[in-house]
PDB file of C-alpha atoms and ligand atoms in Angstrom:
ATOM      1  CA  MET A 270      -5.822   5.117 -17.913  1.00  0.00           C
ATOM      2  CA  PRO A 271      -7.140   8.424 -16.430  1.00  0.00           C
ATOM      3  CA  LYS A 272      -5.346   9.717 -13.349  1.00  0.00           C
ATOM      4  CA  ASN A 273      -7.582  10.086 -10.337  1.00  0.00           C
ATOM      5  CA  THR A 274      -6.919  13.118  -8.161  1.00  0.00           C
ATOM      6  CA  ILE A 275      -6.809  13.000  -4.372  1.00  0.00           C
ATOM      7  CA  SER A 276      -7.115  16.229  -2.368  1.00  0.00           C
ATOM      8  CA  ALA A 277      -4.216  17.334  -0.186  1.00  0.00           C
ATOM      9  CA  ASN A 278      -6.417  16.811   2.889  1.00  0.00           C
ATOM     10  CA  LEU A 279      -7.299  13.253   1.974  1.00  0.00           C
ATOM     11  CA  ARG A 280      -3.695  12.466   1.132  1.00  0.00           C
ATOM     12  CA  LYS A 281      -2.660  13.729   4.568  1.00  0.00           C
ATOM     13  CA  LYS A 282      -5.368  11.653   6.254  1.00  0.00           C
ATOM     14  CA  LEU A 283      -4.207   8.567   4.376  1.00  0.00           C
ATOM     15  CA  GLU A 284      -0.549   9.172   5.259  1.00  0.00           C
ATOM     16  CA  GLN A 285      -1.463   9.713   8.917  1.00  0.00           C
ATOM     17  CA  ALA A 286      -3.312   6.385   8.984  1.00  0.00           C
ATOM     18  CA  ALA A 287      -0.210   4.720   7.512  1.00  0.00           C
ATOM     19  CA  ILE A 288       2.030   6.354  10.127  1.00  0.00           C
ATOM     20  CA  ARG A 289      -0.297   5.302  12.986  1.00  0.00           C
ATOM     21  CA  VAL A 290      -0.337   1.624  12.032  1.00  0.00           C
ATOM     22  CA  MET A 291       3.485   1.391  11.777  1.00  0.00           C
ATOM     23  CA  LYS A 292       3.659   0.940  15.556  1.00  0.00           C
ATOM     24  CA  ASN A 293       1.957  -2.455  15.175  1.00  0.00           C
ATOM     25  CA  ALA A 294       4.553  -3.820  12.762  1.00  0.00           C
ATOM     26  CA  HIS A 295       6.176  -7.131  13.652  1.00  0.00           C
ATOM     27  CA  ALA A 296       9.670  -6.529  12.289  1.00  0.00           C
ATOM     28  CA  PRO A 297      12.210  -8.129  14.678  1.00  0.00           C
ATOM     29  CA  TYR A 298      14.444  -9.243  11.781  1.00  0.00           C
ATOM     30  CA  SER A 299      14.733  -6.155   9.589  1.00  0.00           C
ATOM     31  CA  HIS A 300      13.834  -3.570  12.262  1.00  0.00           C
ATOM     32  CA  PHE A 301      12.169  -1.735   9.382  1.00  0.00           C
ATOM     33  CA  HIS A 302       8.629  -0.800  10.331  1.00  0.00           C
ATOM     34  CA  VAL A 303       6.276  -0.093   7.454  1.00  0.00           C
ATOM     35  CA  GLY A 304       2.717   1.211   7.478  1.00  0.00           C
ATOM     36  CA  ALA A 305       0.306   1.327   4.574  1.00  0.00           C
ATOM     37  CA  ALA A 306      -3.169   2.759   4.258  1.00  0.00           C
ATOM     38  CA  ILE A 307      -5.550   2.270   1.370  1.00  0.00           C
ATOM     39  CA  LEU A 308      -8.331   4.636   0.377  1.00  0.00           C
ATOM     40  CA  LEU A 309     -11.284   2.834  -1.170  1.00  0.00           C
ATOM     41  CA  THR A 310     -13.654   4.378  -3.694  1.00  0.00           C
ATOM     42  CA  ASN A 311     -16.391   4.242  -1.032  1.00  0.00           C
ATOM     43  CA  GLY A 312     -14.280   6.625   1.081  1.00  0.00           C
ATOM     44  CA  LYS A 313     -13.177   4.053   3.664  1.00  0.00           C
ATOM     45  CA  ILE A 314      -9.564   3.873   4.793  1.00  0.00           C
ATOM     46  CA  VAL A 315      -8.039   0.542   5.843  1.00  0.00           C
ATOM     47  CA  SER A 316      -4.494   0.221   7.142  1.00  0.00           C
ATOM     48  CA  GLY A 317      -1.904  -2.501   7.612  1.00  0.00           C
ATOM     49  CA  CYS A 318       1.687  -3.051   8.764  1.00  0.00           C
ATOM     50  CA  ASN A 319       4.432  -5.482   7.818  1.00  0.00           C
ATOM     51  CA  VAL A 320       4.378  -8.814   9.628  1.00  0.00           C
ATOM     52  CA  GLU A 321       7.679 -10.697   9.482  1.00  0.00           C
ATOM     53  CA  ASN A 322       8.435 -14.330  10.216  1.00  0.00           C
ATOM     54  CA  ALA A 323      11.474 -16.327  11.345  1.00  0.00           C
ATOM     55  CA  SER A 324      11.071 -18.073   7.995  1.00  0.00           C
ATOM     56  CA  TYR A 325      11.775 -14.806   6.196  1.00  0.00           C
ATOM     57  CA  GLY A 326       9.907 -15.589   2.999  1.00  0.00           C
ATOM     58  CA  MET A 327       6.622 -15.777   4.916  1.00  0.00           C
ATOM     59  CA  THR A 328       6.811 -12.037   5.616  1.00  0.00           C
ATOM     60  CA  ASN A 329       3.762 -10.007   4.627  1.00  0.00           C
ATOM     61  CA  CYS A 330       4.342  -6.418   3.535  1.00  0.00           C
ATOM     62  CA  ALA A 331       2.277  -3.583   4.979  1.00  0.00           C
ATOM     63  CA  GLU A 332       0.521  -2.965   1.658  1.00  0.00           C
ATOM     64  CA  ARG A 333      -0.714  -6.525   1.327  1.00  0.00           C
ATOM     65  CA  THR A 334      -1.740  -6.630   4.987  1.00  0.00           C
ATOM     66  CA  ALA A 335      -3.917  -3.549   4.393  1.00  0.00           C
ATOM     67  CA  ILE A 336      -5.474  -4.955   1.213  1.00  0.00           C
ATOM     68  CA  PHE A 337      -6.137  -8.425   2.628  1.00  0.00           C
ATOM     69  CA  THR A 338      -7.641  -6.847   5.755  1.00  0.00           C
ATOM     70  CA  ALA A 339      -9.961  -4.739   3.596  1.00  0.00           C
ATOM     71  CA  VAL A 340     -11.097  -7.801   1.642  1.00  0.00           C
ATOM     72  CA  ALA A 341     -11.681  -9.735   4.869  1.00  0.00           C
ATOM     73  CA  GLN A 342     -13.694  -6.860   6.351  1.00  0.00           C
ATOM     74  CA  LEU A 343     -15.576  -5.616   3.298  1.00  0.00           C
ATOM     75  CA  GLY A 344     -15.505  -8.370   0.712  1.00  0.00           C
ATOM     76  CA  PRO A 345     -13.844  -8.806  -2.670  1.00  0.00           C
ATOM     77  CA  LYS A 346     -15.619  -5.925  -4.439  1.00  0.00           C
ATOM     78  CA  ILE A 347     -13.350  -3.273  -2.891  1.00  0.00           C
ATOM     79  CA  GLU A 348     -11.859  -0.721  -5.292  1.00  0.00           C
ATOM     80  CA  ILE A 349      -8.599   0.930  -4.280  1.00  0.00           C
ATOM     81  CA  GLN A 350      -8.380   4.614  -5.153  1.00  0.00           C
ATOM     82  CA  ALA A 351      -5.075   5.369  -3.426  1.00  0.00           C
ATOM     83  CA  VAL A 352      -2.361   3.810  -1.269  1.00  0.00           C
ATOM     84  CA  ALA A 353       0.041   5.566   1.124  1.00  0.00           C
ATOM     85  CA  VAL A 354       3.223   3.850   2.321  1.00  0.00           C
ATOM     86  CA  THR A 355       5.395   5.058   5.219  1.00  0.00           C
ATOM     87  CA  ASN A 356       8.424   3.711   7.060  1.00  0.00           C
ATOM     88  CA  ASP A 357      10.137   4.507  10.337  1.00  0.00           C
ATOM     89  CA  HIS A 358      13.571   5.115   8.752  1.00  0.00           C
ATOM     90  CA  GLY A 359      12.458   8.040   6.592  1.00  0.00           C
ATOM     91  CA  VAL A 360      14.062   6.381   3.572  1.00  0.00           C
ATOM     92  CA  ALA A 361      12.859   5.681   0.049  1.00  0.00           C
ATOM     93  CA  CYS A 362      10.335   2.850   0.063  1.00  0.00           C
ATOM     94  CA  SER A 363       8.041   2.068  -2.831  1.00  0.00           C
ATOM     95  CA  PRO A 364       5.797  -1.010  -2.900  1.00  0.00           C
ATOM     96  CA  CYS A 365       7.651  -4.210  -3.829  1.00  0.00           C
ATOM     97  CA  GLY A 366       6.805  -6.043  -7.035  1.00  0.00           C
ATOM     98  CA  ALA A 367       4.454  -8.518  -5.348  1.00  0.00           C
ATOM     99  CA  CYS A 368       2.519  -5.700  -3.664  1.00  0.00           C
ATOM    100  CA  ARG A 369       2.256  -3.787  -6.946  1.00  0.00           C
ATOM    101  CA  GLN A 370       0.515  -6.772  -8.516  1.00  0.00           C
ATOM    102  CA  VAL A 371      -1.848  -7.092  -5.525  1.00  0.00           C
ATOM    103  CA  ILE A 372      -2.621  -3.346  -5.613  1.00  0.00           C
ATOM    104  CA  TYR A 373      -3.347  -3.652  -9.347  1.00  0.00           C
ATOM    105  CA  GLU A 374      -5.856  -6.472  -8.737  1.00  0.00           C
ATOM    106  CA  PHE A 375      -8.091  -4.147  -6.705  1.00  0.00           C
ATOM    107  CA  GLY A 376      -6.894  -0.753  -7.954  1.00  0.00           C
ATOM    108  CA  PRO A 377      -6.006  -0.635 -11.659  1.00  0.00           C
ATOM    109  CA  ASP A 378      -6.417   3.169 -11.468  1.00  0.00           C
ATOM    110  CA  ALA A 379      -4.850   3.638  -8.025  1.00  0.00           C
ATOM    111  CA  THR A 380      -2.517   6.461  -7.070  1.00  0.00           C
ATOM    112  CA  ILE A 381       0.404   5.472  -4.836  1.00  0.00           C
ATOM    113  CA  PHE A 382       2.004   7.908  -2.365  1.00  0.00           C
ATOM    114  CA  PHE A 383       5.427   6.872  -1.130  1.00  0.00           C
ATOM    115  CA  GLN A 384       8.898   8.100  -0.262  1.00  0.00           C
ATOM    116  CA  GLY A 385      10.949   8.196  -3.456  1.00  0.00           C
ATOM    117  CA  SER A 386      14.723   8.558  -3.712  1.00  0.00           C
ATOM    118  CA  ALA A 387      14.288  12.346  -4.060  1.00  0.00           C
ATOM    119  CA  GLY A 388      11.495  12.780  -1.495  1.00  0.00           C
ATOM    120  CA  PRO A 389       7.737  12.274  -1.341  1.00  0.00           C
ATOM    121  CA  LYS A 390       6.405  10.976  -4.606  1.00  0.00           C
ATOM    122  CA  GLN A 391       3.133   9.967  -6.197  1.00  0.00           C
ATOM    123  CA  ALA A 392       2.714   7.554  -9.068  1.00  0.00           C
ATOM    124  CA  HIS A 393      -0.064   5.780 -10.897  1.00  0.00           C
ATOM    125  CA  ILE A 394      -0.034   2.024 -10.333  1.00  0.00           C
ATOM    126  CA  THR A 395       0.556   1.439 -14.050  1.00  0.00           C
ATOM    127  CA  GLU A 396       3.720   3.536 -13.863  1.00  0.00           C
ATOM    128  CA  LEU A 397       4.985   1.251 -11.103  1.00  0.00           C
ATOM    129  CA  LEU A 398       3.625  -1.896 -12.759  1.00  0.00           C
ATOM    130  CA  PRO A 399       3.372  -1.658 -16.532  1.00  0.00           C
ATOM    131  CA  GLU A 400       1.437  -4.519 -18.125  1.00  0.00           C
ATOM    132  CA  GLY A 401       0.069  -5.799 -14.809  1.00  0.00           C
ATOM    133  CA  PHE A 402      -1.413  -9.279 -15.010  1.00  0.00           C
ATOM    134  CA  ARG A 403      -5.206  -9.791 -15.199  1.00  0.00           C
ATOM    135  CA  LEU A 404      -7.240 -12.907 -15.897  1.00  0.00           C
ATOM    136  CA  GLN A 405     -10.022 -11.902 -18.264  1.00  0.00           C
TER     137      GLN A 405
HETATM  138  N1  THU B 835       8.242  -3.901   3.380  1.00  0.00           N
HETATM  139  C1  THU B 835       6.934  -3.508   3.361  1.00  0.00           C
HETATM  140  O1  THU B 835       6.152  -3.847   4.257  1.00  0.00           O
HETATM  141  N2  THU B 835       6.525  -2.735   2.327  1.00  0.00           N
HETATM  142  C2  THU B 835       7.336  -2.231   1.351  1.00  0.00           C
HETATM  143  O2  THU B 835       6.879  -1.494   0.507  1.00  0.00           O
HETATM  144  C3  THU B 835       8.764  -2.605   1.314  1.00  0.00           C
HETATM  145  C4  THU B 835       9.189  -3.580   2.331  1.00  0.00           C
HETATM  146  C5  THU B 835       8.710  -4.676   4.532  1.00  0.00           C
HETATM  147  C6  THU B 835       8.965  -6.118   4.306  1.00  0.00           C
HETATM  148  C7  THU B 835       9.937  -6.431   5.431  1.00  0.00           C
HETATM  149  O3  THU B 835       9.215  -6.693   6.609  1.00  0.00           O
HETATM  150  C8  THU B 835      10.701  -5.141   5.636  1.00  0.00           C
HETATM  151  O4  THU B 835       9.930  -4.138   4.987  1.00  0.00           O
HETATM  152  C9  THU B 835      12.107  -5.139   5.097  1.00  0.00           C
HETATM  153  O5  THU B 835      12.114  -5.568   3.784  1.00  0.00           O
END
């Protein structure tokens, strides 16, 4: 899978969108606010935050909020070029397994920007999710 390249400017814009949306997070249980922004191949940026629930398993991560919002706004033909993930603790935070699979559905060539254990990191979705599931 070829790696798509995102300019430093665009990466910054995407990360800023992710930081901005963190303030809307509903995270009264974990107190861990997460923001995600997705860059679509048509140049649009859509963002989302985590939305927790008293029934913890109903929580929606920031990444999936952003992707589901984009589908609701723009339809199912969206193509994700890149995703940026930020959190308000400044700690390592890569997309969870469920979000990786959802990113892969709409972005099999997506680049993911996130905080790794050794600082800011970028990875191709297939590095984070080898052998992602697709229905042919
Ligand atoms: N969370 C995200 O929104 N995205 C991630 O990549 C990791 C975790 C949220 C889920 C939950 O609301 C909180 O962070 C703590 O797990």
